[in-house]
Amino acid sequence: DGTVDLWLEDDFNIASRKAGACDADSLVNIENYAWSGMKTTDVNAPIRSVKVTDHETGEMLELDVPEGRYILFEAEQQGWVLPNACRMGGCTKCAVKISKGSLEQPESLGLSKELKDQGYALLCVATATEDVECVTQDEEEVYMKQFGKSFAEMALDKNASSVLRDDFALEIADMDE
């Protein structure tokens, strides 16, 4: 039918999860596969200290990350598990707020310039340019800051041409109040 199952394990449609479409022990991020077995200290790049505090438990993860390496992937390489979903900078699951230092994150499409300017970052596409301290964030709160206002305005505007509307369902919802 022309659809592609991105989770199907074959040689053509999971290149980002299976290094070079070659056989690996499991589906892995291609960057982690390429760095497999390589110690952080073996990388010819400045090493940055990154501290990530869990906003719910207060637990702090401390790791050394080579400059230019995505923080989420280095944490995984070192055996840590951090919140993540899309792994491409498009959602807010791995969102943090920076309290010290700075990150580069040009691929973080899931954050507006305004949120980046407020210190938010996405660890799946963030690299440390200096030592960093950050705190994980509630995914839903960041999502609402990023998308909620726009979506709410479109959803409540009965004349919006940018959204395909189901006016019958809106009428029923209005009667329910």
mmCIF file of C-alpha atoms in Angstrom:
data_model
loop_
_atom_site.group_PDB
_atom_site.id
_atom_site.type_symbol
_atom_site.label_atom_id
_atom_site.label_comp_id
_atom_site.label_asym_id
_atom_site.label_seq_id
_atom_site.Cartn_x
_atom_site.Cartn_y
_atom_site.Cartn_z
ATOM 1 C CA ASP A 1 0.000 0.000 0.000
ATOM 2 C CA GLY A 2 3.035 2.298 -0.164
ATOM 3 C CA THR A 3 3.421 2.863 3.587
ATOM 4 C CA VAL A 4 6.713 2.315 5.375
ATOM 5 C CA ASP A 5 6.909 0.745 8.822
ATOM 6 C CA LEU A 6 9.767 2.614 10.485
ATOM 7 C CA TRP A 7 10.030 -0.056 13.168
ATOM 8 C CA LEU A 8 10.357 -2.938 10.730
ATOM 9 C CA GLU A 9 13.849 -4.390 10.914
ATOM 10 C CA ASP A 10 15.187 -4.530 7.382
ATOM 11 C CA ASP A 11 18.113 -3.041 5.497
ATOM 12 C CA PHE A 12 16.421 0.083 4.170
ATOM 13 C CA ASN A 13 14.182 1.912 6.600
ATOM 14 C CA ILE A 14 15.913 1.998 9.969
ATOM 15 C CA ALA A 15 19.326 3.392 9.156
ATOM 16 C CA SER A 16 19.171 5.898 11.998
ATOM 17 C CA ARG A 17 18.507 3.121 14.500
ATOM 18 C CA LYS A 18 20.712 0.441 13.027
ATOM 19 C CA ALA A 19 24.221 1.496 12.102
ATOM 20 C CA GLY A 20 24.686 1.426 8.349
ATOM 21 C CA ALA A 21 21.816 -1.063 8.071
ATOM 22 C CA CYS A 22 24.237 -3.721 9.275
ATOM 23 C CA ASP A 23 23.493 -6.323 11.892
ATOM 24 C CA ALA A 24 23.983 -5.126 15.451
ATOM 25 C CA ASP A 25 22.999 -6.788 18.713
ATOM 26 C CA SER A 26 19.874 -4.639 18.877
ATOM 27 C CA LEU A 27 18.421 -1.519 17.345
ATOM 28 C CA VAL A 28 20.786 1.244 18.398
ATOM 29 C CA ASN A 29 21.432 4.845 17.581
ATOM 30 C CA ILE A 30 23.990 4.974 14.797
ATOM 31 C CA GLU A 31 26.128 7.416 16.781
ATOM 32 C CA ASN A 32 26.266 5.063 19.755
ATOM 33 C CA TYR A 33 27.182 2.192 17.446
ATOM 34 C CA ALA A 34 29.996 4.202 15.907
ATOM 35 C CA TRP A 35 31.315 5.145 19.362
ATOM 36 C CA SER A 36 30.882 1.635 20.779
ATOM 37 C CA GLY A 37 33.826 0.644 22.923
ATOM 38 C CA MET A 38 35.430 4.063 22.604
ATOM 39 C CA LYS A 39 36.247 5.646 25.945
ATOM 40 C CA THR A 40 35.333 9.281 26.451
ATOM 41 C CA THR A 41 38.996 10.055 27.058
ATOM 42 C CA ASP A 42 39.958 8.489 23.684
ATOM 43 C CA VAL A 43 38.115 11.216 21.777
ATOM 44 C CA ASN A 44 40.251 14.029 20.419
ATOM 45 C CA ALA A 45 38.038 16.843 21.713
ATOM 46 C CA PRO A 46 37.746 18.962 24.840
ATOM 47 C CA ILE A 47 35.885 17.125 27.609
ATOM 48 C CA ARG A 48 33.014 18.986 29.265
ATOM 49 C CA SER A 49 31.546 18.250 32.692
ATOM 50 C CA VAL A 50 27.772 17.868 32.452
ATOM 51 C CA LYS A 51 25.537 17.613 35.513
ATOM 52 C CA VAL A 52 21.887 16.698 34.973
ATOM 53 C CA THR A 53 19.547 16.895 37.984
ATOM 54 C CA ASP A 54 16.279 14.965 37.911
ATOM 55 C CA HIS A 55 13.516 17.492 38.670
ATOM 56 C CA GLU A 56 11.412 14.834 40.419
ATOM 57 C CA THR A 57 13.944 12.975 42.580
ATOM 58 C CA GLY A 58 16.778 15.479 42.926
ATOM 59 C CA GLU A 59 19.227 12.759 41.821
ATOM 60 C CA MET A 60 22.201 14.211 39.970
ATOM 61 C CA LEU A 61 23.912 12.504 37.049
ATOM 62 C CA GLU A 62 27.476 13.657 36.489
ATOM 63 C CA LEU A 63 29.258 12.753 33.295
ATOM 64 C CA ASP A 64 32.119 13.852 31.115
ATOM 65 C CA VAL A 65 31.068 14.543 27.545
ATOM 66 C CA PRO A 66 33.378 15.225 24.605
ATOM 67 C CA GLU A 67 32.588 18.524 22.915
ATOM 68 C CA GLY A 68 30.536 17.835 19.797
ATOM 69 C CA ARG A 69 28.920 14.668 21.213
ATOM 70 C CA TYR A 70 25.190 14.689 21.946
ATOM 71 C CA ILE A 71 24.738 14.587 25.713
ATOM 72 C CA LEU A 72 21.927 12.023 25.660
ATOM 73 C CA PHE A 73 23.975 9.605 23.570
ATOM 74 C CA GLU A 74 27.074 9.954 25.748
ATOM 75 C CA ALA A 75 24.953 9.307 28.852
ATOM 76 C CA GLU A 76 23.610 6.137 27.201
ATOM 77 C CA GLN A 77 27.113 5.096 26.182
ATOM 78 C CA GLN A 78 28.075 5.360 29.850
ATOM 79 C CA GLY A 79 25.085 3.229 30.901
ATOM 80 C CA TRP A 80 22.684 5.951 32.069
ATOM 81 C CA VAL A 81 19.022 6.187 31.158
ATOM 82 C CA LEU A 82 17.592 9.649 30.570
ATOM 83 C CA PRO A 83 14.088 10.551 29.370
ATOM 84 C CA ASN A 84 13.853 10.586 25.569
ATOM 85 C CA ALA A 85 11.419 9.826 22.772
ATOM 86 C CA CYS A 86 12.048 11.101 19.242
ATOM 87 C CA ARG A 87 15.859 11.393 19.552
ATOM 88 C CA MET A 88 15.799 14.068 16.809
ATOM 89 C CA GLY A 89 15.047 17.329 18.635
ATOM 90 C CA GLY A 90 11.398 17.352 17.639
ATOM 91 C CA CYS A 91 9.611 16.674 20.926
ATOM 92 C CA THR A 92 10.118 17.832 24.511
ATOM 93 C CA LYS A 93 10.682 14.525 26.316
ATOM 94 C CA CYS A 94 14.405 15.175 26.951
ATOM 95 C CA ALA A 95 13.973 18.876 27.798
ATOM 96 C CA VAL A 96 16.198 20.452 30.432
ATOM 97 C CA LYS A 97 16.684 23.969 31.732
ATOM 98 C CA ILE A 98 20.273 25.138 31.877
ATOM 99 C CA SER A 99 21.348 26.715 35.162
ATOM 100 C CA LYS A 100 25.069 27.047 34.328
ATOM 101 C CA GLY A 101 27.063 26.909 31.116
ATOM 102 C CA SER A 102 25.913 26.727 27.531
ATOM 103 C CA LEU A 103 24.911 24.189 24.918
ATOM 104 C CA GLU A 104 24.745 24.202 21.144
ATOM 105 C CA GLN A 105 21.528 22.742 19.756
ATOM 106 C CA PRO A 106 20.923 23.883 16.166
ATOM 107 C CA GLU A 107 18.785 20.797 15.438
ATOM 108 C CA SER A 108 16.350 21.356 18.315
ATOM 109 C CA LEU A 109 13.278 22.053 16.229
ATOM 110 C CA GLY A 110 11.082 21.188 19.225
ATOM 111 C CA LEU A 111 12.041 24.433 20.964
ATOM 112 C CA SER A 112 11.361 27.979 19.878
ATOM 113 C CA LYS A 113 14.083 30.631 19.947
ATOM 114 C CA GLU A 114 12.219 32.177 22.879
ATOM 115 C CA LEU A 115 12.466 28.975 24.943
ATOM 116 C CA LYS A 116 16.127 28.499 23.983
ATOM 117 C CA ASP A 117 16.783 32.089 25.085
ATOM 118 C CA GLN A 118 15.123 31.222 28.431
ATOM 119 C CA GLY A 119 17.660 28.396 28.898
ATOM 120 C CA TYR A 120 15.709 25.357 27.675
ATOM 121 C CA ALA A 121 17.516 22.649 25.731
ATOM 122 C CA LEU A 122 16.897 19.174 24.298
ATOM 123 C CA LEU A 123 19.608 16.713 25.362
ATOM 124 C CA CYS A 124 19.141 14.446 22.336
ATOM 125 C CA VAL A 125 20.560 17.152 20.050
ATOM 126 C CA ALA A 126 22.565 19.263 22.508
ATOM 127 C CA THR A 127 26.339 19.418 22.733
ATOM 128 C CA ALA A 128 28.214 21.104 25.571
ATOM 129 C CA THR A 129 30.466 24.005 24.638
ATOM 130 C CA GLU A 130 31.543 24.464 28.261
ATOM 131 C CA ASP A 131 30.805 22.808 31.599
ATOM 132 C CA VAL A 132 27.035 22.596 32.071
ATOM 133 C CA GLU A 133 24.549 22.149 34.889
ATOM 134 C CA CYS A 134 20.903 21.578 34.028
ATOM 135 C CA VAL A 135 17.647 20.236 35.439
ATOM 136 C CA THR A 136 15.225 17.923 33.651
ATOM 137 C CA GLN A 137 11.796 19.432 33.013
ATOM 138 C CA ASP A 138 8.240 18.172 32.998
ATOM 139 C CA GLU A 139 7.666 17.224 29.374
ATOM 140 C CA GLU A 140 4.055 18.416 29.354
ATOM 141 C CA GLU A 141 4.921 21.833 30.780
ATOM 142 C CA VAL A 142 7.584 22.448 28.145
ATOM 143 C CA TYR A 143 5.290 21.119 25.407
ATOM 144 C CA MET A 144 2.550 23.527 26.471
ATOM 145 C CA LYS A 145 5.009 26.442 26.519
ATOM 146 C CA GLN A 146 6.157 25.488 23.029
ATOM 147 C CA PHE A 147 2.929 24.475 21.320
ATOM 148 C CA GLY A 148 -0.013 24.932 23.695
ATOM 149 C CA LYS A 149 -0.801 28.590 23.117
ATOM 150 C CA SER A 150 -0.718 28.278 19.326
ATOM 151 C CA PHE A 151 -2.775 25.111 19.289
ATOM 152 C CA ALA A 152 -5.315 26.567 21.706
ATOM 153 C CA GLU A 153 -5.716 29.736 19.629
ATOM 154 C CA MET A 154 -6.277 27.716 16.454
ATOM 155 C CA ALA A 155 -8.647 25.302 18.144
ATOM 156 C CA LEU A 156 -10.778 28.071 19.618
ATOM 157 C CA ASP A 157 -10.939 30.173 16.445
ATOM 158 C CA LYS A 158 -13.990 28.880 14.572
ATOM 159 C CA ASN A 159 -12.923 30.835 11.470
ATOM 160 C CA ALA A 160 -9.324 29.587 11.362
ATOM 161 C CA SER A 161 -8.462 28.358 7.889
ATOM 162 C CA SER A 162 -5.290 26.642 9.078
ATOM 163 C CA VAL A 163 -7.182 23.888 10.898
ATOM 164 C CA LEU A 164 -9.674 21.482 9.411
ATOM 165 C CA ARG A 165 -12.625 21.922 11.702
ATOM 166 C CA ASP A 166 -15.413 19.614 12.763
ATOM 167 C CA ASP A 167 -18.045 22.269 13.473
ATOM 168 C CA PHE A 168 -20.651 19.656 14.351
ATOM 169 C CA ALA A 169 -18.383 18.339 17.127
ATOM 170 C CA LEU A 170 -17.747 21.933 18.283
ATOM 171 C CA GLU A 171 -21.480 22.606 18.455
ATOM 172 C CA ILE A 172 -21.971 19.487 20.561
ATOM 173 C CA ALA A 173 -19.066 20.501 22.804
ATOM 174 C CA ASP A 174 -20.512 24.023 23.191
ATOM 175 C CA MET A 175 -23.870 22.550 24.241
ATOM 176 C CA ASP A 176 -22.133 20.422 26.845
ATOM 177 C CA GLU A 177 -21.059 23.445 28.880
#
